[in-house]
Coordinates of C-alpha atoms and ligand atoms in Angstrom, one line a residue:
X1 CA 0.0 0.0 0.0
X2 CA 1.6 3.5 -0.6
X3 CA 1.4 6.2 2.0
X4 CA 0.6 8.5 -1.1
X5 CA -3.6 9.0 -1.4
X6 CA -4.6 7.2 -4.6
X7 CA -6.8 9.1 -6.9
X8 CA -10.4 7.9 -7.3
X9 CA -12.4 9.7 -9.6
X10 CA -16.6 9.2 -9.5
X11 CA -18.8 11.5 -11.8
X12 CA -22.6 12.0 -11.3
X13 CA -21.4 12.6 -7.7
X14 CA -24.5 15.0 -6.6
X15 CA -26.9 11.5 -7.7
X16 CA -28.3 8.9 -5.6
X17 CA -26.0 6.3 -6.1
X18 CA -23.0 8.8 -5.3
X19 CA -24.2 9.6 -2.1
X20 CA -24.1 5.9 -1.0
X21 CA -20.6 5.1 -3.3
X22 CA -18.4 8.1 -2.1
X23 CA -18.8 7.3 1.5
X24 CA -18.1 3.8 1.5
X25 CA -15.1 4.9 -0.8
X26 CA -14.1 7.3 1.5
X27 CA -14.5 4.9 4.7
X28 CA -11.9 2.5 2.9
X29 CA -13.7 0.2 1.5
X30 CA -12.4 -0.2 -2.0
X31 CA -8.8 0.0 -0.8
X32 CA -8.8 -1.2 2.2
X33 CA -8.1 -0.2 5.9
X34 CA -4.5 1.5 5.4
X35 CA -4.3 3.0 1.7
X36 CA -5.2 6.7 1.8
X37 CA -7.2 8.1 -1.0
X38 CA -7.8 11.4 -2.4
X39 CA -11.2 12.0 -4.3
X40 CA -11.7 13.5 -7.5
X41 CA -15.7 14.2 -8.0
X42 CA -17.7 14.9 -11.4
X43 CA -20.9 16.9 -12.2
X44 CA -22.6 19.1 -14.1
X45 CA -22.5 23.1 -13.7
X46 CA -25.9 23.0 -12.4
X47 CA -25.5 20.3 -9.7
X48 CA -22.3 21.4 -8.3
X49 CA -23.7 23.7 -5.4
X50 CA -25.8 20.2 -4.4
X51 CA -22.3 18.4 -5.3
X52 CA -20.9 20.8 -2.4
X53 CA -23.1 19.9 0.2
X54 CA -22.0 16.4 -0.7
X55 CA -18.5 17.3 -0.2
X56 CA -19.6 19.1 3.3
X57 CA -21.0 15.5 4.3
X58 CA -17.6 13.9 3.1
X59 CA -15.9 16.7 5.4
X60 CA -18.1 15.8 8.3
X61 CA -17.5 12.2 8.6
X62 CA -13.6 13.0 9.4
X63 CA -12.8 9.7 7.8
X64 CA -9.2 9.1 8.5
X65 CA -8.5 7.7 5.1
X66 CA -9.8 10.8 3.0
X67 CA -7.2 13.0 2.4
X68 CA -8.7 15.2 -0.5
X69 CA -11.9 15.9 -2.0
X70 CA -11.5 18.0 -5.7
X71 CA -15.1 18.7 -7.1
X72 CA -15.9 20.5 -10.5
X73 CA -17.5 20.0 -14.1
X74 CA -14.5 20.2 -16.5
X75 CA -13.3 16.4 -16.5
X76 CA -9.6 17.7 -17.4
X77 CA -9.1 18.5 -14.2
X78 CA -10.8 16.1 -12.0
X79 CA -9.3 13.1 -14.0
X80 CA -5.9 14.5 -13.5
X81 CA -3.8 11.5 -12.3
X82 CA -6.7 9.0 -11.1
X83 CA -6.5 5.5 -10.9
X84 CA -9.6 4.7 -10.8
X85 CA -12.7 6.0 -12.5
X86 CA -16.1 4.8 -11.7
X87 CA -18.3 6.8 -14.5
X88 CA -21.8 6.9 -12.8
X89 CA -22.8 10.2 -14.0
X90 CA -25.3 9.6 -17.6
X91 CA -28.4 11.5 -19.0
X92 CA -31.3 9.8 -18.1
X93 CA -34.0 9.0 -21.2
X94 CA -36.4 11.9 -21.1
X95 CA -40.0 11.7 -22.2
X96 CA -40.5 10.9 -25.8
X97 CA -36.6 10.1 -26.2
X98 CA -36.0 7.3 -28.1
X99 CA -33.4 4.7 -27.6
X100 CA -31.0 6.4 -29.9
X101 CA -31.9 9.5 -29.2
X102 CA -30.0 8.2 -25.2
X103 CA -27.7 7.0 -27.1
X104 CA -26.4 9.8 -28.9
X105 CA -26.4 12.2 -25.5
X106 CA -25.0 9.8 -23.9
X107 CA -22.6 8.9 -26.4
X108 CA -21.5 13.2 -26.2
X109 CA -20.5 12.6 -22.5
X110 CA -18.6 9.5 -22.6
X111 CA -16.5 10.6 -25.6
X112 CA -15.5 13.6 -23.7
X113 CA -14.9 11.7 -20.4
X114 CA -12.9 9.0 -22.6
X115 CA -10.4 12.0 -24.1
X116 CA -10.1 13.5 -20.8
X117 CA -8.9 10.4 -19.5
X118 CA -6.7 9.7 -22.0
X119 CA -5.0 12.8 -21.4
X120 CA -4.8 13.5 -18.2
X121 CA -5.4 10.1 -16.2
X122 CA -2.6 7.8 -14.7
X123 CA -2.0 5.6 -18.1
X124 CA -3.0 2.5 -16.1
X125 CA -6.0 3.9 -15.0
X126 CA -9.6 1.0 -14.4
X127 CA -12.7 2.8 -15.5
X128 CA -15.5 0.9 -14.7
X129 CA -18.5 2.6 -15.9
X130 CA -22.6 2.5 -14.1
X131 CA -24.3 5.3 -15.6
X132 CA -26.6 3.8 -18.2
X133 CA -27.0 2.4 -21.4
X134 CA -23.6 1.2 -19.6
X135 CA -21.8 -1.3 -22.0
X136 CA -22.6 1.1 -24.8
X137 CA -21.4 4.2 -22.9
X138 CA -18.1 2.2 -21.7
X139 CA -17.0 1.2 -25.4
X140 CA -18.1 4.6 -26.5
X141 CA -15.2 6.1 -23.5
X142 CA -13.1 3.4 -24.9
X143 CA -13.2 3.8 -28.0
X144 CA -11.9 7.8 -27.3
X145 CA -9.0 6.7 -25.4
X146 CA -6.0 6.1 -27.5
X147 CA -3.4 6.7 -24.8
X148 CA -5.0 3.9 -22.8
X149 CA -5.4 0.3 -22.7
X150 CA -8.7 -1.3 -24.2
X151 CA -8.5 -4.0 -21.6
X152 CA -9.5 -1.2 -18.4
X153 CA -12.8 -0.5 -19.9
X154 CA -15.4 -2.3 -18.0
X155 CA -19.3 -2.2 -17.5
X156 CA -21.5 -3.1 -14.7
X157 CA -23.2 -5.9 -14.6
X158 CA -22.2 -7.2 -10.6
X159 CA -25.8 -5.7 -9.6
X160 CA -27.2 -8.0 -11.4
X161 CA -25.0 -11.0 -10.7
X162 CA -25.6 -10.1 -6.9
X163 CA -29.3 -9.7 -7.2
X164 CA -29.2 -13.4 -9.5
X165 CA -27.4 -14.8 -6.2
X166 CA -30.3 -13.5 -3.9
X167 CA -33.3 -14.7 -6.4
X168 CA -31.5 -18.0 -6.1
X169 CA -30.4 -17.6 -2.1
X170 CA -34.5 -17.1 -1.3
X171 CA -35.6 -20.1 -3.4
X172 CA -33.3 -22.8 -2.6
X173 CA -33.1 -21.4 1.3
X174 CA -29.1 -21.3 1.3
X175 CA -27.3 -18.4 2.2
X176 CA -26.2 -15.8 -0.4
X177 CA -22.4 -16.5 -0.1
X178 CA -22.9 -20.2 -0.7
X179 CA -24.5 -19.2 -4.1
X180 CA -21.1 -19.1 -6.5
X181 CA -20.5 -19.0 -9.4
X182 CA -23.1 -16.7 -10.9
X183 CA -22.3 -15.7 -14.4
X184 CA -23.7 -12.8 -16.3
X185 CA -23.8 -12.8 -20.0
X186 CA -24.0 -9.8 -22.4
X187 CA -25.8 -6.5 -21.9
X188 CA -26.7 -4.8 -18.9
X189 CA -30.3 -4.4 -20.4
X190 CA -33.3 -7.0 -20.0
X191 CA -31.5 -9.4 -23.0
X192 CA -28.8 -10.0 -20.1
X193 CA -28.4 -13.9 -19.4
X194 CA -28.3 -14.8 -16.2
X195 CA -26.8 -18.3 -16.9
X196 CA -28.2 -20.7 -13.7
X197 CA -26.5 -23.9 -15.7
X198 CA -23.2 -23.1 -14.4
X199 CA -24.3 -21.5 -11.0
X200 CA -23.9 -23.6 -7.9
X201 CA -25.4 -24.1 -4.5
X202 CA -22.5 -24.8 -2.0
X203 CA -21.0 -26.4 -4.8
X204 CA -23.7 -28.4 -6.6
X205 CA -25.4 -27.9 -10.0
X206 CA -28.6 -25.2 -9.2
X207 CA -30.6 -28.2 -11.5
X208 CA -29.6 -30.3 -8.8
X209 CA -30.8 -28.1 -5.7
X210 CA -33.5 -26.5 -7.2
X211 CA -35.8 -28.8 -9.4
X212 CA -38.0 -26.2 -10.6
X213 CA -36.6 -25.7 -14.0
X214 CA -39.7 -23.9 -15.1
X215 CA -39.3 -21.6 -12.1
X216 CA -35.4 -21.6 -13.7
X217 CA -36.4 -20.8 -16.8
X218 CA -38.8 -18.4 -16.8
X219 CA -39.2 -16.2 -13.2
X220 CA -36.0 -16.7 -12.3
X221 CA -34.0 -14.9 -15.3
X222 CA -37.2 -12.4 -15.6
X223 CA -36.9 -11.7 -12.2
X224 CA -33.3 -10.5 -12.5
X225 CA -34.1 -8.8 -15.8
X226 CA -36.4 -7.2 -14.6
X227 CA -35.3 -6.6 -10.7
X228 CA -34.4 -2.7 -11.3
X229 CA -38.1 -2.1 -12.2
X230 CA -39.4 -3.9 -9.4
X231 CA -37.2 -1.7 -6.7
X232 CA -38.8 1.6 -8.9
X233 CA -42.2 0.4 -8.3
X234 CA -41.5 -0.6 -4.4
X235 CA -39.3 2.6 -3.4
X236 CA -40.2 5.3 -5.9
X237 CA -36.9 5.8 -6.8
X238 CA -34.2 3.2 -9.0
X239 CA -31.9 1.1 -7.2
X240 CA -29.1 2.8 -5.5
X241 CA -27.4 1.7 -2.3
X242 CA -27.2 -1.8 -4.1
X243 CA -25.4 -0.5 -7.0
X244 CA -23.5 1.5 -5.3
X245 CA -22.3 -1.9 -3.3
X246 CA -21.7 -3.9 -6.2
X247 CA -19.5 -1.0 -7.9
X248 CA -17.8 -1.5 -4.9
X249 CA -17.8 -5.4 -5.2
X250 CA -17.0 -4.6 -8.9
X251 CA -13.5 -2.5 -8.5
X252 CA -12.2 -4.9 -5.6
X253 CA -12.8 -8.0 -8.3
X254 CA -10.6 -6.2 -10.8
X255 CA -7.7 -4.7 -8.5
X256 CA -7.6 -8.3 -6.0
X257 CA -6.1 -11.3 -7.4
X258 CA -9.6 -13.8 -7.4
X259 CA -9.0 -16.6 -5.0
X260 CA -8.5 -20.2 -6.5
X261 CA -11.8 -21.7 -7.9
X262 CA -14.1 -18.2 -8.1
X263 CA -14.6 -16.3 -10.7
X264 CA -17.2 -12.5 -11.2
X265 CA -19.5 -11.0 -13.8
X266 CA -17.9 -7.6 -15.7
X267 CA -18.8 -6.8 -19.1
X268 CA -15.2 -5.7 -20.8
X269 CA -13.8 -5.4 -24.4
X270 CA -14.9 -8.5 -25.9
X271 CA -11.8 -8.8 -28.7
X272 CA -10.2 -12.5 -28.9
X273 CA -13.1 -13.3 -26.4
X274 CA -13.4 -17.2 -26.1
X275 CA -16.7 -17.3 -26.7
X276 CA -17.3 -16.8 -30.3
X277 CA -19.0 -12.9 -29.3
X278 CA -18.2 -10.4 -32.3
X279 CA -15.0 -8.0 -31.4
X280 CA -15.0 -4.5 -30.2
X281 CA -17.9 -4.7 -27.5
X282 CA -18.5 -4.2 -24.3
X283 CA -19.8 -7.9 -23.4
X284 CA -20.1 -9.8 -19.9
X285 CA -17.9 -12.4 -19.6
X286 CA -17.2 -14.9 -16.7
X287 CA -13.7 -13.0 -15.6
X288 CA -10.8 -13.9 -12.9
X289 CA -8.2 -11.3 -12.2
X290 CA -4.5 -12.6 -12.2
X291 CA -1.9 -12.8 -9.5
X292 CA -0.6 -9.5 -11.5
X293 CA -3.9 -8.0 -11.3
X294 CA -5.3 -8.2 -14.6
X295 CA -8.8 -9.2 -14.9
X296 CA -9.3 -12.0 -18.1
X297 CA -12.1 -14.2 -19.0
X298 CA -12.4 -17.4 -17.7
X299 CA -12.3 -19.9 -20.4
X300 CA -14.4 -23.5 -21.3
X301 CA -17.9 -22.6 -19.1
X302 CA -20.0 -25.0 -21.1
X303 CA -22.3 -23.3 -23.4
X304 CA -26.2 -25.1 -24.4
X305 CA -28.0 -24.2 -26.4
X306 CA -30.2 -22.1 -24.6
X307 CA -27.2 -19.9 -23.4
X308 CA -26.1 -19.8 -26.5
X309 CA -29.0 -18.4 -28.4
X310 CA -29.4 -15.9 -25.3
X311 CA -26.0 -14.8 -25.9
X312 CA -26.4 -14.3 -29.7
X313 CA -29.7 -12.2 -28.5
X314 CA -27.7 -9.9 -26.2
X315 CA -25.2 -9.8 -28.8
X316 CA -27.4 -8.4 -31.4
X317 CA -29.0 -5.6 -28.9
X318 CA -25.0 -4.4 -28.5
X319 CA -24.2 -4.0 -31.9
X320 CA -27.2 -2.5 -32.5
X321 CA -26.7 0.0 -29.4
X322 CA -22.9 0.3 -31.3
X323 CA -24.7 1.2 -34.9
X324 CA -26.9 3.6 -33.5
X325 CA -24.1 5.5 -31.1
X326 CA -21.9 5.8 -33.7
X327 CA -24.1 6.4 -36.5
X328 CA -22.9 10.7 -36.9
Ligands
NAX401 P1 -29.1 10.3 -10.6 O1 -29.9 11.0 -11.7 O2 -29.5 10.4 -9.2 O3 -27.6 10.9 -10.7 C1 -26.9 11.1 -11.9 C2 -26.0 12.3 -11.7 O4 -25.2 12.4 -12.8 C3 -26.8 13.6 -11.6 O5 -26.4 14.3 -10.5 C4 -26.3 14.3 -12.9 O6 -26.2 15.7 -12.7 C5 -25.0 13.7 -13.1 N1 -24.4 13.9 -14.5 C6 -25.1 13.9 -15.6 N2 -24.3 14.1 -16.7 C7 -23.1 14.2 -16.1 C8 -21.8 14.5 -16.7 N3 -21.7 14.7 -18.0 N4 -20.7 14.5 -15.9 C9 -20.9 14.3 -14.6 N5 -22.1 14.1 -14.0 C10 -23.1 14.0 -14.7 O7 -28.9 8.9 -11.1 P2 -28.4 7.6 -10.2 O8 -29.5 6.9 -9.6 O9 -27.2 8.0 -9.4 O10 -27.9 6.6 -11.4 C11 -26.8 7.0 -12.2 C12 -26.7 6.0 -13.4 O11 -26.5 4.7 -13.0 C13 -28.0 6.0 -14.3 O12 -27.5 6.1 -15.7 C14 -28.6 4.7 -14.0 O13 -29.4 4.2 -15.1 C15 -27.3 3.9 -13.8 N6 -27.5 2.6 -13.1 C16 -26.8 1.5 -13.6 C17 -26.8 0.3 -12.9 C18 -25.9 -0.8 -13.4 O14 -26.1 -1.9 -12.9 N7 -25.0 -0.7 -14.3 C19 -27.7 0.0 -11.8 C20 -28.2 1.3 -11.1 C21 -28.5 2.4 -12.1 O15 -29.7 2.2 -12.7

């Protein structure tokens, strides 16, 4: 650990899932107990007086690890030197917009965000990216970023590999952390595959626990599709202390060598994937990081057929999402 405050950059930080994020960050939670870190905070011109009361929370907590907190809207700056950037900032879809329509404005923030990084970021900066359509917006950052590696772009997709392990926790009556593996395939988005073939209950086949394969088939994967509408209809407001948590999960996954026999969900650039998935996408894969600490996908998860024609469906919705974003 270096007595020096790493740099952690997190934009939309005046949002809802900010608010949860930046403390845990600041409480050590990322980096653990003994790394200082210095943040770097993200928004626009019109939320940065909220952004400050924020920052006036962060103050108050005297967390012992936080050493610096630099706000403002001109990503130049705030990305200067970072090491790690969690993009949670995004427009949201306004009435009438259509899907490319999002696309497209969001497509004008993440190229901006991707340059700036470029420039001005440590070159061996992780940028995992939240704010939505999210595999999209993460090639889109990508794709701007010469100076940097493709293979430290990721998406989130942990939410929904942590909300697949409670679906399958409350049915088969076991306890969360026995549920593992849980692989996520392909698009954050309700094409996303939440593959229960390959998931086990304290180490057995789900098929073998759960007998239900109807119940597998069908409310099981809807229900994680469709879990971030079910919290909007319960709370009045979209999920954010959980994704906030599994950013959190997400980042520790790609900085910690995995332990022997585990594996996590992150979607990442999909080129000489082994899974036959086109190139240049922002896919989730099955992923291990290395004793160097480089996340790669896990190779030879048995594929069906009825993962693989999932797959090829989230596939499609990507490079569709790619057409339309970088259609000028
Ligand atoms: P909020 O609307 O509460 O906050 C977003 C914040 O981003 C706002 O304060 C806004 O001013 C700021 N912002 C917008 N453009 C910006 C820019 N160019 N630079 C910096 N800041 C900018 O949304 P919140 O609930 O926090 O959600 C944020 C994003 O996460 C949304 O796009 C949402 O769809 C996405 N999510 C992604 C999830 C995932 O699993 N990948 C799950 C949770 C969440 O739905």
């Amino acid at each position: 650990m270096s007595e020096e405050p790493i740099r952690i950059a997190v934009t939309g930080g005046a949002g809802q899932i900010a608010y949860s994020l930046l403390f845990r960050l600041a409480s050590g939670e990322m980096l653990g107990p003994d790394q200082p870190i210095s943040l770097h905070i993200l928004e626009v011109p019109e939320a940065l007086h909220a952004l400050q009361g924020v920052k006036m929370e962060l103050d108050d907590c005297a967390f012992p690890l936080l050493k610096e907190i630099v706000i403002g809207s001109d990503p130049y700056k705030i990305f200067q030197g970072v090491r790690y950037a969690i993009l949670v900032g995004a427009r949201p879809r306004g009435p009438g917009m259509e899907r490319g329509d999002l696309l497209k404005e969001n497509g004008k923030i993440f190229i901006g965000q991707g340059k700036a990084l470029s420039e001005v970021a440590d070159r061996d900066v992780k940028v995992l990216v939240v704010g939505n359509p999210c595999n999209t917006n993460a090639l889109i950052a990508m794709s701007n970023a010469p100076h940097l590696s493709r293979k430290n772009f990721f998406a989130m997709t942990r939410l929904d590999e942590n909300r697949a392990k409670a679906q399958l926790a409350q049915k088969s009556k076991f306890h969360v952390s026995e549920i593992r593996p849980m692989i996520i395939w392909g698009n954050h988005s309700s094409t996303q595959v939440p593959d229960y073939f390959n998931a086990k209950i304290e180490g057995n086949p789900v098929t073998s626990v759960i007998h239900d394969e109807e119940w597998l088939a069908d409310t099981f994967i809807t229900n994680v599709q469709k879990r971030g509408a079910a919290i909007i209809e319960a709370r009045g407001k979209s999920s954010a202390a959980s994704a906030a948590s599994a950013a959190i999960d997400t980042m520790k996954s790609l900085i910690n060598p995995t332990p022997a026999g585990e594996l996590y969900s992150v979607a990442l650039c999909s080129d000489g994937n082994p899974y036959d998935i086109a190139e240049n996408l922002i896919y989730s894969f099955p992923c291990r990081t290395n004793e160097k600490g480089v996340p790669e996908i896990v190779k030879g998860i048995p594929l069906n057929n009825f993962l693989k024609e999932k797959m090829k469906a989230s596939e499609a919705e990507l490079i569709e999402e790619r057409e339309l974003a970088f259609k000028s």
